[in-house]
Amino acid sequence: TAETLFAVAGDEPAGRWARPVPLNKLLRAAIAEADPGGPAGDGTPPRGRRVDILTTGEAEVEGPAGIDLVHLLAELLDNAAAFSPPAAPIVVTGAGDGDGYLIEVTDRGLGMTDQELAWANQRLAGAAAGHPAGQAAGDRLGLIVAGRLAARNGFGVRLGRSPAGGVTAAVRVPARLLSARAPAPARPG
């Protein structure tokens, strides 16, 4: 909650990581943070549902942006859980994308109309737009938070239709936020 308030206020949180963090650890942290009912850091999927993580390649995100990426992904996971059936899994994929890294959060939920997608993508881009018909102002606070976190770090975030029904949220992590360090070789046992 405190991180959400920092993002809405436009302030940066006091705690920052100094070292690069493997992306798989950041994804698991986002899943743990998105569960409002479970203890922080226990790895429980949002609202008790299954979250499948499918990634290729090993990437590390520079520490200072890692915390914001965790919070941004947690907001997207919260939205995916809130707008899809309880038994439907959420799928998180990640792979190299040119010089950057692309993460997608896909649900099999209610989906969004063209008008809702346009409004949500404007929100994610930081534009102040009116709400779609029948949408309460607080219904999509997570999109405002995600947009602020994305702008602060240069993440690209866009919502689109999922081929399986529902919504896919695509997050592009730019190359400048990825660690240039080569992974340390394994030590012989």
XYZ file of N, CA and C in Angstrom:
567
model
N 0.823 -1.196 0.000
C 0.000 0.000 0.000
C 0.860 1.250 0.000
N 1.927 1.224 0.806
C 2.820 2.386 0.852
C 3.452 2.645 -0.503
N 3.855 1.582 -1.210
C 4.460 1.741 -2.535
C 3.456 2.340 -3.516
N 2.185 1.934 -3.416
C 1.149 2.496 -4.275
C 0.993 3.984 -4.005
N 0.978 4.376 -2.742
C 0.853 5.792 -2.397
C 2.050 6.593 -2.896
N 3.260 6.026 -2.792
C 4.445 6.703 -3.330
C 4.289 6.933 -4.831
N 3.833 5.899 -5.544
C 3.693 6.010 -6.995
C 2.642 7.044 -7.380
N 1.495 7.036 -6.689
C 0.436 7.993 -6.988
C 0.898 9.426 -6.699
N 1.671 9.585 -5.625
C 2.166 10.910 -5.257
C 3.327 11.360 -6.138
N 3.912 10.413 -6.880
C 5.035 10.765 -7.742
C 6.377 10.714 -7.037
N 6.400 10.214 -5.812
C 7.654 10.121 -5.061
C 8.293 8.766 -5.282
N 9.597 8.706 -5.048
C 10.302 7.434 -5.117
C 10.378 6.848 -3.720
N 10.221 5.524 -3.602
C 10.331 4.897 -2.285
C 11.750 4.998 -1.757
N 11.880 4.920 -0.444
C 13.199 5.058 0.183
C 14.092 3.863 -0.116
N 13.554 2.652 -0.117
C 14.363 1.457 -0.318
C 14.638 1.206 -1.786
N 15.896 1.003 -2.153
C 16.279 0.700 -3.528
C 17.325 -0.403 -3.500
N 17.292 -1.277 -4.493
C 18.316 -2.300 -4.609
C 19.471 -1.725 -5.403
N 20.684 -1.983 -4.984
C 21.856 -1.460 -5.673
C 22.394 -2.426 -6.724
N 22.130 -3.726 -6.563
C 22.701 -4.725 -7.459
C 21.647 -5.259 -8.429
N 22.089 -5.751 -9.591
C 21.139 -6.363 -10.533
C 20.452 -7.577 -9.900
N 19.181 -7.787 -10.269
C 18.387 -8.875 -9.718
C 17.871 -9.724 -10.883
N 18.006 -11.065 -10.795
C 17.478 -11.919 -11.861
C 15.980 -11.690 -12.058
N 15.591 -11.641 -13.314
C 14.196 -11.362 -13.639
C 13.248 -12.402 -13.054
N 13.637 -13.669 -13.025
C 12.753 -14.688 -12.446
C 12.454 -14.398 -10.976
N 13.425 -13.870 -10.230
C 13.171 -13.507 -8.829
C 12.197 -12.338 -8.746
N 12.335 -11.384 -9.654
C 11.421 -10.241 -9.667
C 9.999 -10.700 -9.985
N 9.858 -11.637 -10.917
C 8.525 -12.144 -11.257
C 7.882 -12.848 -10.072
N 8.652 -13.661 -9.367
C 8.097 -14.349 -8.184
C 7.739 -13.344 -7.083
N 8.545 -12.299 -6.932
C 8.234 -11.266 -5.936
C 6.942 -10.539 -6.298
N 6.722 -10.277 -7.584
C 5.491 -9.601 -8.022
C 4.272 -10.472 -7.743
N 4.393 -11.776 -7.980
C 3.280 -12.694 -7.704
C 2.972 -12.695 -6.212
N 4.009 -12.736 -5.380
C 3.802 -12.726 -3.925
C 3.169 -11.412 -3.470
N 3.597 -10.295 -4.046
C 3.048 -8.993 -3.657
C 1.598 -8.831 -4.092
N 1.229 -9.441 -5.196
C -0.128 -9.281 -5.728
C -1.184 -9.999 -4.907
N -0.801 -10.898 -4.020
C -1.784 -11.626 -3.234
C -2.135 -10.854 -1.973
N -3.313 -10.176 -1.948
C -3.670 -9.396 -0.767
C -4.006 -10.254 0.443
N -4.279 -11.539 0.238
C -4.668 -12.380 1.360
C -3.539 -13.169 1.986
N -2.411 -13.289 1.310
C -1.317 -14.115 1.816
C -0.204 -13.263 2.388
N 0.650 -13.858 3.226
C 1.770 -13.101 3.764
C 2.737 -12.712 2.660
N 3.336 -11.543 2.770
C 4.271 -11.046 1.756
C 5.438 -12.001 1.608
N 5.810 -12.241 0.361
C 6.982 -13.038 0.084
C 6.785 -14.533 0.163
N 5.534 -15.016 0.302
C 5.355 -16.463 0.432
C 5.200 -17.161 -0.917
N 5.180 -16.404 -2.006
C 5.087 -17.006 -3.326
C 3.693 -17.467 -3.713
N 2.684 -17.162 -2.896
C 1.306 -17.554 -3.182
C 0.785 -16.747 -4.364
N 0.159 -17.392 -5.345
C -0.400 -16.653 -6.478
C -1.500 -15.684 -6.047
N -1.782 -14.655 -6.858
C -2.836 -13.700 -6.515
C -4.162 -14.389 -6.233
N -4.727 -14.084 -5.103
C -6.034 -14.589 -4.681
C -6.136 -16.111 -4.807
N -5.038 -16.802 -4.530
C -5.033 -18.249 -4.499
C -5.052 -18.936 -5.851
N -4.963 -18.208 -6.936
C -5.049 -18.828 -8.260
C -3.676 -19.250 -8.766
N -3.682 -20.047 -9.798
C -2.440 -20.520 -10.387
C -1.863 -19.456 -11.318
N -0.569 -19.206 -11.171
C 0.149 -18.314 -12.082
C 1.281 -19.136 -12.677
N 1.279 -19.268 -13.998
C 2.331 -19.995 -14.700
C 3.364 -18.989 -15.195
N 4.642 -19.239 -14.886
C 5.731 -18.379 -15.351
C 6.511 -19.145 -16.406
N 6.587 -18.583 -17.602
C 7.306 -19.187 -18.713
C 8.293 -18.150 -19.256
N 9.576 -18.337 -18.978
C 10.567 -17.376 -19.450
C 11.660 -18.093 -20.228
N 12.281 -17.360 -21.138
C 13.430 -17.871 -21.867
C 14.595 -16.924 -21.649
N 15.774 -17.493 -21.561
C 16.962 -16.676 -21.358
C 17.057 -16.195 -19.926
N 18.238 -15.800 -19.560
C 18.451 -15.260 -18.223
C 18.734 -13.770 -18.355
N 17.959 -12.990 -17.658
C 18.143 -11.547 -17.678
C 18.185 -11.049 -16.247
N 18.930 -9.985 -16.039
C 18.966 -9.312 -14.740
C 18.586 -7.861 -14.961
N 17.764 -7.355 -14.061
C 17.338 -5.956 -14.128
C 18.174 -5.171 -13.131
N 18.661 -4.020 -13.566
C 19.443 -3.175 -12.676
C 18.617 -2.894 -11.429
N 19.248 -3.002 -10.285
C 18.590 -2.944 -8.988
C 17.601 -1.818 -8.774
N 17.977 -0.565 -9.051
C 17.035 0.524 -8.760
C 15.700 0.412 -9.485
N 15.678 -0.131 -10.690
C 14.415 -0.284 -11.428
C 13.678 -1.554 -11.021
N 14.370 -2.490 -10.379
C 13.774 -3.778 -10.031
C 12.586 -3.659 -9.105
N 12.686 -2.801 -8.101
C 11.574 -2.622 -7.150
C 10.339 -2.096 -7.876
N 10.520 -1.100 -8.739
C 9.383 -0.558 -9.472
C 8.793 -1.591 -10.429
N 9.633 -2.427 -11.037
C 9.126 -3.467 -11.930
C 8.277 -4.469 -11.148
N 8.699 -4.828 -9.953
C 7.909 -5.733 -9.111
C 6.543 -5.119 -8.836
N 6.500 -3.854 -8.451
C 5.214 -3.208 -8.119
C 4.333 -3.054 -9.358
N 4.935 -2.714 -10.498
C 4.170 -2.577 -11.736
C 3.537 -3.918 -12.109
N 4.332 -4.991 -12.083
C 3.805 -6.315 -12.410
C 2.751 -6.769 -11.405
N 2.930 -6.445 -10.133
C 1.930 -6.796 -9.116
C 0.599 -6.106 -9.412
N 0.639 -4.857 -9.842
C -0.608 -4.150 -10.205
C -1.290 -4.843 -11.374
N -0.503 -5.247 -12.381
C -1.081 -5.927 -13.542
C -1.633 -7.300 -13.167
N -0.940 -8.009 -12.280
C -1.437 -9.303 -11.791
C -2.723 -9.134 -10.984
N -2.788 -8.078 -10.164
C -4.024 -7.794 -9.412
C -5.198 -7.580 -10.361
N -4.969 -6.783 -11.422
C -6.037 -6.538 -12.397
C -6.438 -7.832 -13.095
N -5.451 -8.658 -13.480
C -5.750 -9.922 -14.150
C -6.594 -10.812 -13.243
N -6.258 -10.863 -11.964
C -7.004 -11.687 -11.012
C -8.404 -11.134 -10.764
N -8.531 -9.816 -10.709
C -9.821 -9.195 -10.398
C -10.837 -9.359 -11.528
N -10.359 -9.458 -12.767
C -11.284 -9.464 -13.901
C -11.337 -10.806 -14.629
N -10.930 -11.883 -13.940
C -11.022 -13.199 -14.566
C -11.590 -14.208 -13.572
N -12.144 -15.317 -14.066
C -12.733 -16.314 -13.174
C -11.701 -16.870 -12.192
N -12.106 -17.203 -10.978
C -11.175 -17.670 -9.954
C -10.356 -18.903 -10.351
N -10.912 -19.792 -11.157
C -10.193 -21.006 -11.529
C -9.285 -20.820 -12.743
N -9.408 -19.688 -13.421
C -8.616 -19.459 -14.639
C -7.185 -19.072 -14.278
N -6.196 -19.734 -14.882
C -4.808 -19.384 -14.584
C -4.424 -18.057 -15.234
N -3.403 -17.448 -14.681
C -2.780 -16.263 -15.274
C -1.421 -16.740 -15.760
N -1.054 -16.362 -16.985
C 0.216 -16.799 -17.559
C 1.129 -15.585 -17.702
N 2.349 -15.713 -17.167
C 3.365 -14.667 -17.279
C 4.481 -15.233 -18.144
N 4.754 -14.570 -19.270
C 5.834 -14.995 -20.148
C 6.886 -13.906 -20.214
N 8.104 -14.301 -20.501
C 9.188 -13.347 -20.645
C 10.235 -13.864 -21.604
N 10.753 -12.969 -22.446
C 11.783 -13.349 -23.407
C 12.502 -12.093 -23.876
N 13.718 -12.295 -24.359
C 14.461 -11.189 -24.948
C 13.675 -10.605 -26.115
N 13.751 -9.291 -26.256
C 13.007 -8.581 -27.293
C 13.963 -7.556 -27.900
N 14.719 -7.966 -28.914
C 15.738 -7.065 -29.441
C 16.791 -6.861 -28.374
N 17.016 -5.625 -28.000
C 17.979 -5.327 -26.950
C 17.343 -5.341 -25.562
N 16.031 -5.336 -25.489
C 15.336 -5.300 -24.206
C 14.766 -6.657 -23.838
N 13.757 -6.640 -22.973
C 13.118 -7.865 -22.504
C 11.621 -7.603 -22.436
N 10.821 -8.522 -22.970
C 9.374 -8.361 -22.997
C 8.723 -9.337 -22.023
N 7.882 -8.796 -21.142
C 7.126 -9.594 -20.177
C 5.645 -9.410 -20.513
N 4.902 -10.517 -20.563
C 3.472 -10.437 -20.821
C 2.701 -11.143 -19.715
N 1.663 -10.471 -19.230
C 0.754 -11.027 -18.225
C -0.581 -11.238 -18.931
N -0.991 -12.505 -19.060
C -2.195 -12.834 -19.821
C -3.224 -13.507 -18.933
N -4.463 -13.002 -19.017
C -5.562 -13.631 -18.273
C -6.618 -14.118 -19.260
N -7.567 -14.870 -18.745
C -8.688 -15.365 -19.550
C -9.980 -14.790 -19.003
N -9.937 -13.507 -18.716
C -11.048 -12.854 -18.054
C -12.086 -12.282 -18.984
N -12.723 -11.239 -18.480
C -13.838 -10.613 -19.170
C -13.433 -9.874 -20.431
N -12.178 -9.489 -20.517
C -11.737 -8.707 -21.660
C -12.150 -7.250 -21.512
N -11.829 -6.473 -22.512
C -12.155 -5.046 -22.502
C -12.648 -4.644 -23.884
N -13.543 -3.665 -23.908
C -14.005 -3.129 -25.189
C -12.893 -2.290 -25.798
N -13.055 -1.929 -27.070
C -12.066 -1.058 -27.717
C -11.922 0.252 -26.952
N -13.065 0.810 -26.494
C -13.052 2.068 -25.755
C -12.295 1.910 -24.432
N -12.529 0.806 -23.722
C -11.836 0.569 -22.456
C -10.339 0.365 -22.665
N -9.961 -0.376 -23.711
C -8.535 -0.571 -24.005
C -7.858 0.758 -24.335
N -8.513 1.581 -25.148
C -7.940 2.887 -25.498
C -7.769 3.747 -24.251
N -8.785 3.767 -23.394
C -8.699 4.551 -22.155
C -7.580 4.033 -21.258
N -7.522 2.705 -21.089
C -6.503 2.106 -20.216
C -5.102 2.378 -20.747
N -4.901 2.264 -22.049
C -3.582 2.524 -22.611
C -3.191 4.000 -22.509
N -4.170 4.893 -22.576
C -3.886 6.315 -22.337
C -3.457 6.515 -20.883
N -4.137 5.852 -19.963
C -3.783 5.934 -18.537
C -2.364 5.426 -18.311
N -2.047 4.274 -18.925
C -0.708 3.698 -18.779
C 0.365 4.618 -19.359
N -0.009 5.398 -20.377
C 0.930 6.339 -20.990
C 0.984 7.667 -20.235
N 0.158 7.793 -19.183
C 0.193 9.000 -18.352
C -0.812 10.070 -18.730
N -1.649 9.811 -19.732
C -2.638 10.805 -20.145
C -3.810 10.818 -19.168
N -4.328 12.004 -18.899
C -5.520 12.142 -18.054
C -6.726 12.108 -18.974
N -7.407 10.982 -18.994
C -8.574 10.816 -19.863
C -9.802 10.557 -19.016
N -10.971 10.898 -19.573
C -12.218 10.607 -18.879
C -12.425 9.104 -18.796
N -13.311 8.687 -17.941
C -13.570 7.268 -17.743
C -14.580 6.759 -18.757
N -14.416 5.507 -19.233
C -15.423 4.936 -20.124
C -16.783 4.878 -19.429
N -17.817 4.822 -20.223
C -19.174 4.772 -19.675
C -19.307 3.651 -18.652
N -19.894 3.990 -17.517
C -20.137 3.005 -16.482
C -18.914 2.667 -15.640
N -17.823 3.355 -15.835
C -16.574 3.050 -15.111
C -16.416 4.066 -13.971
N -16.288 3.596 -12.762
C -16.058 4.472 -11.622
C -14.603 4.907 -11.605
N -14.328 6.073 -11.049
C -12.983 6.634 -11.045
C -11.963 5.721 -10.380
N -12.331 5.027 -9.328
C -11.378 4.205 -8.600
C -11.235 2.789 -9.132
N -12.028 2.434 -10.161
C -12.017 1.064 -10.666
C -10.661 0.614 -11.185
N -9.885 1.510 -11.700
C -8.633 1.123 -12.340
C -7.450 1.920 -11.801
N -7.410 2.129 -10.487
C -6.298 2.847 -9.865
C -4.975 2.166 -10.173
N -4.987 0.835 -10.276
C -3.767 0.092 -10.588
C -3.136 0.536 -11.898
N -3.964 0.941 -12.872
C -3.433 1.403 -14.148
C -2.695 2.734 -13.987
N -3.195 3.587 -13.126
C -2.527 4.860 -12.864
C -1.179 4.598 -12.206
N -1.171 3.711 -11.223
C 0.072 3.360 -10.524
C 1.062 2.751 -11.508
N 0.594 1.776 -12.316
C 1.474 1.135 -13.299
C 2.030 2.163 -14.285
N 1.202 3.093 -14.707
C 1.659 4.133 -15.635
C 2.731 5.016 -15.035
N 2.572 5.379 -13.784
C 3.591 6.211 -13.121
C 4.902 5.462 -12.947
N 4.815 4.193 -12.553
C 6.026 3.387 -12.385
C 6.727 3.185 -13.730
N 5.944 2.973 -14.780
C 6.517 2.807 -16.117
C 7.220 4.086 -16.574
N 6.570 5.219 -16.384
C 7.163 6.490 -16.803
C 8.452 6.784 -16.044
N 8.478 6.474 -14.769
C 9.658 6.755 -13.946
C 10.885 5.976 -14.424
N 10.666 4.789 -15.007
C 11.776 3.925 -15.389
C 11.953 3.733 -16.888
N 11.011 4.184 -17.686
C 11.097 3.997 -19.129
C 10.594 2.648 -19.605
N 9.795 1.962 -18.764
C 9.175 0.712 -19.197
C 8.074 1.045 -20.198
N 7.938 0.246 -21.230
C 6.801 0.374 -22.131
C 5.704 -0.554 -21.643
N 4.478 -0.057 -21.484
C 3.365 -0.890 -21.017
C 2.176 -0.665 -21.938
N 1.580 -1.770 -22.379
C 0.431 -1.679 -23.286
C -0.489 -2.862 -23.041
N -1.787 -2.608 -23.072
C -2.800 -3.655 -22.940
C -3.369 -3.980 -24.314
N -3.689 -5.251 -24.520
C -4.318 -5.698 -25.754
C -5.178 -6.911 -25.465
N -5.861 -7.369 -26.480
C -6.709 -8.555 -26.327
C -5.835 -9.808 -26.301
N -6.217 -10.729 -25.455
C -5.551 -12.028 -25.394
C -6.195 -12.948 -26.423
N -5.395 -13.754 -27.127
C -5.995 -14.686 -28.092
C -6.948 -15.686 -27.427
N -6.750 -15.966 -26.140
C -7.591 -16.926 -25.424
C -8.792 -16.251 -24.757
N -9.014 -14.986 -25.033
C -10.047 -14.222 -24.334
C -9.395 -13.539 -23.156
N -9.873 -12.407 -22.766
C -9.245 -11.671 -21.677
C -8.279 -10.624 -22.218
N -7.294 -10.294 -21.393
C -6.373 -9.196 -21.708
C -4.936 -9.674 -21.541
N -4.063 -9.152 -22.401
C -2.624 -9.343 -22.241
C -2.013 -7.978 -21.971
N -1.271 -7.880 -20.877
C -0.526 -6.660 -20.552
C 0.931 -6.925 -20.921
N 1.467 -6.140 -21.837
C 2.852 -6.295 -22.289
C 3.713 -5.214 -21.643
N 4.809 -5.638 -21.014
C 5.748 -4.717 -20.365
C 7.105 -4.916 -21.029
N 7.633 -3.859 -21.626
C 8.954 -3.933 -22.249
C 9.960 -3.251 -21.341
N 10.978 -4.026 -20.936
C 12.065 -3.498 -20.118
C 13.169 -3.083 -21.085
N 13.534 -1.789 -21.129
C 14.546 -1.350 -22.086
C 15.937 -1.893 -21.751
N 16.753 -2.013 -22.771
C 18.105 -2.568 -22.630
C 18.919 -1.827 -21.583
N 18.721 -0.522 -21.446
C 19.526 0.257 -20.491
C 19.283 -0.155 -19.038
N 18.166 -0.868 -18.773
C 17.865 -1.326 -17.419
C 18.279 -2.767 -17.175
N 18.789 -3.420 -18.208
C 19.241 -4.799 -18.067
C 20.722 -4.802 -17.735
N 21.113 -5.728 -16.895
C 22.500 -5.829 -16.480
C 23.360 -6.297 -17.639
N 24.501 -5.660 -17.793
C 25.449 -6.062 -18.830
C 26.408 -7.123 -18.313
N 26.323 -7.414 -17.018
C 27.237 -8.394 -16.422
C 26.905 -9.793 -16.901
N 27.945 -10.551 -17.179
C 27.748 -11.962 -17.539
C 27.504 -12.743 -16.253
N 26.669 -13.771 -16.290
C 26.438 -14.567 -15.075
C 27.735 -15.238 -14.626
N 27.905 -15.347 -13.328
C 29.097 -15.984 -12.777
C 29.069 -17.472 -13.101
N 30.237 -18.050 -13.474
C 30.243 -19.479 -13.774
C 29.948 -20.290 -12.521
N 29.356 -21.455 -12.735
C 29.052 -22.345 -11.604
C 30.355 -22.859 -10.993
N 30.376 -22.943 -9.701
C 31.558 -23.475 -8.997
C 31.446 -24.976 -8.918
N 32.576 -25.656 -9.168
C 32.516 -27.106 -9.047
C 32.232 -27.513 -7.608
N 31.432 -28.559 -7.432
C 31.008 -28.994 -6.105
C 31.951 -29.918 -5.536
